[in-house]
Amino acid sequence: MSKEDKIKSDKDHKITDNSVDFENLQKNYEKLENIAARAQADLVNFRNRVQSEQSQIKLRSEQRIALKFIEIINQFEVAINSENIDKNDPWIEGITVIFKNFEQVLNSEGYVRIDTVGHPFDPRLHEAILNTPSEKFDTGTIISELIPGYIHNDVVVKPASVEIATSNKKNNDIS
C-alpha cells in the first residue's frame, strides 16, 4: 500500500469514526433533551401541586375558624329565641344586633346558611337528629331545624341538624 492510499484510508476511517461519534452525540443530545423536558414538566407539576395544597390548607384553616364562630352564632340564636327572655330588654336587643352583625360577616365571607324546613332531607347537607311521624309533611321532608348548617364555596362546613318527617303508618312487612 502506498503512502497516499494509507493517508486516504486513514481519512476514510476518521470520517467514519466522526460520523459514528456524531450519531452517538446526536442520540445522547436527544436523550438529555427528553430528560430535561421531563424534569421541566415534573417541576411545573410539583409547583402546581404545592400551590394547590397550600390553597387547600388555607381554605381548611379559614373554615375551621369560621366553624368556631358559627358555633357561637348558633348559641346567640338559641339565647335570642328562648321563650324565657324579654325581647324588649335593651340587653337582648343589643345581643340581637350583635347576632345579626355576625351573620352579615359570615354572609359577606361567602358562608351561606343551608335551607332546611320544608325541603327534602339531603344527607350531604343535613344531619337527621329526629324522625317524627307526620301526616302534615311527606316522608323525608324536614319539619324543623334544630341547629343551622352552613356552606362555603359549595362545600358543607357544618351540616344542619334537622328533624324529618316519617310515615305515620307502621310497616310490619319484613322484606
PDB file of C-alpha atoms in Angstrom, residues 56-174:
ATOM      1  CA  GLN A  56     -56.421  23.766  50.466  1.00  0.00           C
ATOM      2  CA  ILE A  57     -54.616  24.237  53.789  1.00  0.00           C
ATOM      3  CA  LYS A  58     -55.567  27.920  53.823  1.00  0.00           C
ATOM      4  CA  LEU A  59     -59.198  27.132  52.991  1.00  0.00           C
ATOM      5  CA  ARG A  60     -59.432  24.434  55.696  1.00  0.00           C
ATOM      6  CA  SER A  61     -57.883  26.804  58.228  1.00  0.00           C
ATOM      7  CA  GLU A  62     -60.366  29.551  57.343  1.00  0.00           C
ATOM      8  CA  GLN A  63     -63.263  27.106  57.551  1.00  0.00           C
ATOM      9  CA  ARG A  64     -62.070  25.784  60.920  1.00  0.00           C
ATOM     10  CA  ILE A  65     -62.040  29.332  62.331  1.00  0.00           C
ATOM     11  CA  ALA A  66     -65.417  30.113  60.753  1.00  0.00           C
ATOM     12  CA  LEU A  67     -66.859  26.937  62.259  1.00  0.00           C
ATOM     13  CA  LYS A  68     -65.896  28.177  65.727  1.00  0.00           C
ATOM     14  CA  PHE A  69     -67.694  31.457  65.049  1.00  0.00           C
ATOM     15  CA  ILE A  70     -70.689  29.568  63.675  1.00  0.00           C
ATOM     16  CA  GLU A  71     -70.954  27.682  66.981  1.00  0.00           C
ATOM     17  CA  ILE A  72     -71.000  30.995  68.869  1.00  0.00           C
ATOM     18  CA  ILE A  73     -73.561  32.444  66.458  1.00  0.00           C
ATOM     19  CA  ASN A  74     -75.756  29.379  66.966  1.00  0.00           C
ATOM     20  CA  GLN A  75     -75.543  29.896  70.736  1.00  0.00           C
ATOM     21  CA  PHE A  76     -76.552  33.545  70.291  1.00  0.00           C
ATOM     22  CA  GLU A  77     -79.537  32.445  68.225  1.00  0.00           C
ATOM     23  CA  VAL A  78     -80.649  29.914  70.838  1.00  0.00           C
ATOM     24  CA  ALA A  79     -80.404  32.575  73.548  1.00  0.00           C
ATOM     25  CA  ILE A  80     -82.297  35.154  71.490  1.00  0.00           C
ATOM     26  CA  ASN A  81     -85.077  32.725  70.578  1.00  0.00           C
ATOM     27  CA  SER A  82     -85.521  31.471  74.139  1.00  0.00           C
ATOM     28  CA  GLU A  83     -89.063  31.876  75.432  1.00  0.00           C
ATOM     29  CA  ASN A  84     -87.853  32.913  78.882  1.00  0.00           C
ATOM     30  CA  ILE A  85     -86.448  36.288  77.849  1.00  0.00           C
ATOM     31  CA  ASP A  86     -87.957  39.718  77.417  1.00  0.00           C
ATOM     32  CA  LYS A  87     -87.395  40.610  73.754  1.00  0.00           C
ATOM     33  CA  ASN A  88     -87.782  44.325  74.623  1.00  0.00           C
ATOM     34  CA  ASP A  89     -84.940  44.264  77.153  1.00  0.00           C
ATOM     35  CA  PRO A  90     -82.141  46.566  75.885  1.00  0.00           C
ATOM     36  CA  TRP A  91     -79.558  43.842  76.579  1.00  0.00           C
ATOM     37  CA  ILE A  92     -81.460  41.359  74.432  1.00  0.00           C
ATOM     38  CA  GLU A  93     -81.876  43.973  71.695  1.00  0.00           C
ATOM     39  CA  GLY A  94     -78.111  44.590  71.786  1.00  0.00           C
ATOM     40  CA  ILE A  95     -77.336  40.873  71.615  1.00  0.00           C
ATOM     41  CA  THR A  96     -79.759  40.573  68.690  1.00  0.00           C
ATOM     42  CA  VAL A  97     -77.886  43.331  66.829  1.00  0.00           C
ATOM     43  CA  ILE A  98     -74.555  41.592  67.521  1.00  0.00           C
ATOM     44  CA  PHE A  99     -76.040  38.303  66.289  1.00  0.00           C
ATOM     45  CA  LYS A 100     -77.216  39.923  63.046  1.00  0.00           C
ATOM     46  CA  ASN A 101     -73.796  41.546  62.545  1.00  0.00           C
ATOM     47  CA  PHE A 102     -72.084  38.171  62.950  1.00  0.00           C
ATOM     48  CA  GLU A 103     -74.473  36.677  60.380  1.00  0.00           C
ATOM     49  CA  GLN A 104     -73.724  39.525  57.952  1.00  0.00           C
ATOM     50  CA  VAL A 105     -69.972  38.969  58.335  1.00  0.00           C
ATOM     51  CA  LEU A 106     -70.406  35.254  57.613  1.00  0.00           C
ATOM     52  CA  ASN A 107     -72.519  36.035  54.544  1.00  0.00           C
ATOM     53  CA  SER A 108     -70.015  38.609  53.284  1.00  0.00           C
ATOM     54  CA  GLU A 109     -67.280  35.946  53.506  1.00  0.00           C
ATOM     55  CA  GLY A 110     -69.354  33.531  51.409  1.00  0.00           C
ATOM     56  CA  TYR A 111     -70.812  31.388  54.199  1.00  0.00           C
ATOM     57  CA  VAL A 112     -74.424  30.631  53.383  1.00  0.00           C
ATOM     58  CA  ARG A 113     -76.963  29.136  55.743  1.00  0.00           C
ATOM     59  CA  ILE A 114     -78.451  25.866  54.473  1.00  0.00           C
ATOM     60  CA  ASP A 115     -82.190  25.961  53.736  1.00  0.00           C
ATOM     61  CA  THR A 116     -83.968  23.308  55.735  1.00  0.00           C
ATOM     62  CA  VAL A 117     -87.632  23.447  56.798  1.00  0.00           C
ATOM     63  CA  GLY A 118     -89.948  22.210  54.063  1.00  0.00           C
ATOM     64  CA  HIS A 119     -87.096  20.898  51.929  1.00  0.00           C
ATOM     65  CA  PRO A 120     -86.381  17.214  51.317  1.00  0.00           C
ATOM     66  CA  PHE A 121     -83.715  15.660  53.525  1.00  0.00           C
ATOM     67  CA  ASP A 122     -80.302  15.543  51.821  1.00  0.00           C
ATOM     68  CA  PRO A 123     -77.621  13.607  53.731  1.00  0.00           C
ATOM     69  CA  ARG A 124     -74.920  15.763  52.121  1.00  0.00           C
ATOM     70  CA  LEU A 125     -76.416  18.902  53.685  1.00  0.00           C
ATOM     71  CA  HIS A 126     -78.386  17.680  56.668  1.00  0.00           C
ATOM     72  CA  GLU A 127     -77.885  15.502  59.712  1.00  0.00           C
ATOM     73  CA  ALA A 128     -81.094  13.777  60.840  1.00  0.00           C
ATOM     74  CA  ILE A 129     -81.375  14.009  64.616  1.00  0.00           C
ATOM     75  CA  LEU A 130     -85.055  13.123  64.951  1.00  0.00           C
ATOM     76  CA  ASN A 131     -87.545  11.141  62.886  1.00  0.00           C
ATOM     77  CA  THR A 132     -91.103  12.161  63.678  1.00  0.00           C
ATOM     78  CA  PRO A 133     -94.279  10.554  62.303  1.00  0.00           C
ATOM     79  CA  SER A 134     -96.277  13.209  60.465  1.00  0.00           C
ATOM     80  CA  GLU A 135     -99.408  13.419  58.370  1.00  0.00           C
ATOM     81  CA  LYS A 136     -98.769  17.087  57.524  1.00  0.00           C
ATOM     82  CA  PHE A 137     -95.413  16.509  55.772  1.00  0.00           C
ATOM     83  CA  ASP A 138     -94.286  13.935  53.225  1.00  0.00           C
ATOM     84  CA  THR A 139     -91.843  11.307  54.421  1.00  0.00           C
ATOM     85  CA  GLY A 140     -88.284  12.616  54.211  1.00  0.00           C
ATOM     86  CA  THR A 141     -89.292  16.276  54.443  1.00  0.00           C
ATOM     87  CA  ILE A 142     -87.561  18.428  57.032  1.00  0.00           C
ATOM     88  CA  ILE A 143     -90.086  19.620  59.604  1.00  0.00           C
ATOM     89  CA  SER A 144     -87.772  21.576  61.906  1.00  0.00           C
ATOM     90  CA  GLU A 145     -84.221  22.820  62.121  1.00  0.00           C
ATOM     91  CA  LEU A 146     -82.504  22.058  65.403  1.00  0.00           C
ATOM     92  CA  ILE A 147     -79.092  23.555  64.598  1.00  0.00           C
ATOM     93  CA  PRO A 148     -78.405  25.535  61.408  1.00  0.00           C
ATOM     94  CA  GLY A 149     -75.799  24.417  58.902  1.00  0.00           C
ATOM     95  CA  TYR A 150     -73.556  26.387  56.559  1.00  0.00           C
ATOM     96  CA  ILE A 151     -71.988  26.044  53.111  1.00  0.00           C
ATOM     97  CA  HIS A 152     -68.871  27.859  51.869  1.00  0.00           C
ATOM     98  CA  ASN A 153     -67.820  27.699  48.201  1.00  0.00           C
ATOM     99  CA  ASP A 154     -70.134  24.732  47.589  1.00  0.00           C
ATOM    100  CA  VAL A 155     -68.512  22.829  50.474  1.00  0.00           C
ATOM    101  CA  VAL A 156     -70.558  21.904  53.533  1.00  0.00           C
ATOM    102  CA  VAL A 157     -68.757  23.419  56.505  1.00  0.00           C
ATOM    103  CA  LYS A 158     -71.381  22.306  59.004  1.00  0.00           C
ATOM    104  CA  PRO A 159     -74.402  20.163  58.152  1.00  0.00           C
ATOM    105  CA  ALA A 160     -77.739  21.329  59.520  1.00  0.00           C
ATOM    106  CA  SER A 161     -79.150  19.197  62.338  1.00  0.00           C
ATOM    107  CA  VAL A 162     -82.784  18.567  61.478  1.00  0.00           C
ATOM    108  CA  GLU A 163     -85.962  16.716  62.349  1.00  0.00           C
ATOM    109  CA  ILE A 164     -87.502  14.834  59.435  1.00  0.00           C
ATOM    110  CA  ALA A 165     -90.992  13.518  58.837  1.00  0.00           C
ATOM    111  CA  THR A 166     -91.590   9.802  58.616  1.00  0.00           C
ATOM    112  CA  SER A 167     -94.624   7.841  57.606  1.00  0.00           C
ATOM    113  CA  ASN A 168     -97.370   7.672  60.175  1.00  0.00           C
ATOM    114  CA  LYS A 169     -98.056   4.041  59.216  1.00  0.00           C
ATOM    115  CA  LYS A 170     -96.298   1.158  60.920  1.00  0.00           C
ATOM    116  CA  ASN A 171     -94.952  -1.301  58.391  1.00  0.00           C
ATOM    117  CA  ASN A 172     -94.896  -4.853  59.756  1.00  0.00           C
ATOM    118  CA  ASP A 173     -93.767  -6.420  56.474  1.00  0.00           C
ATOM    119  CA  ILE A 174     -90.216  -7.702  56.513  1.00  0.00           C
TER     120      ILE A 174
END
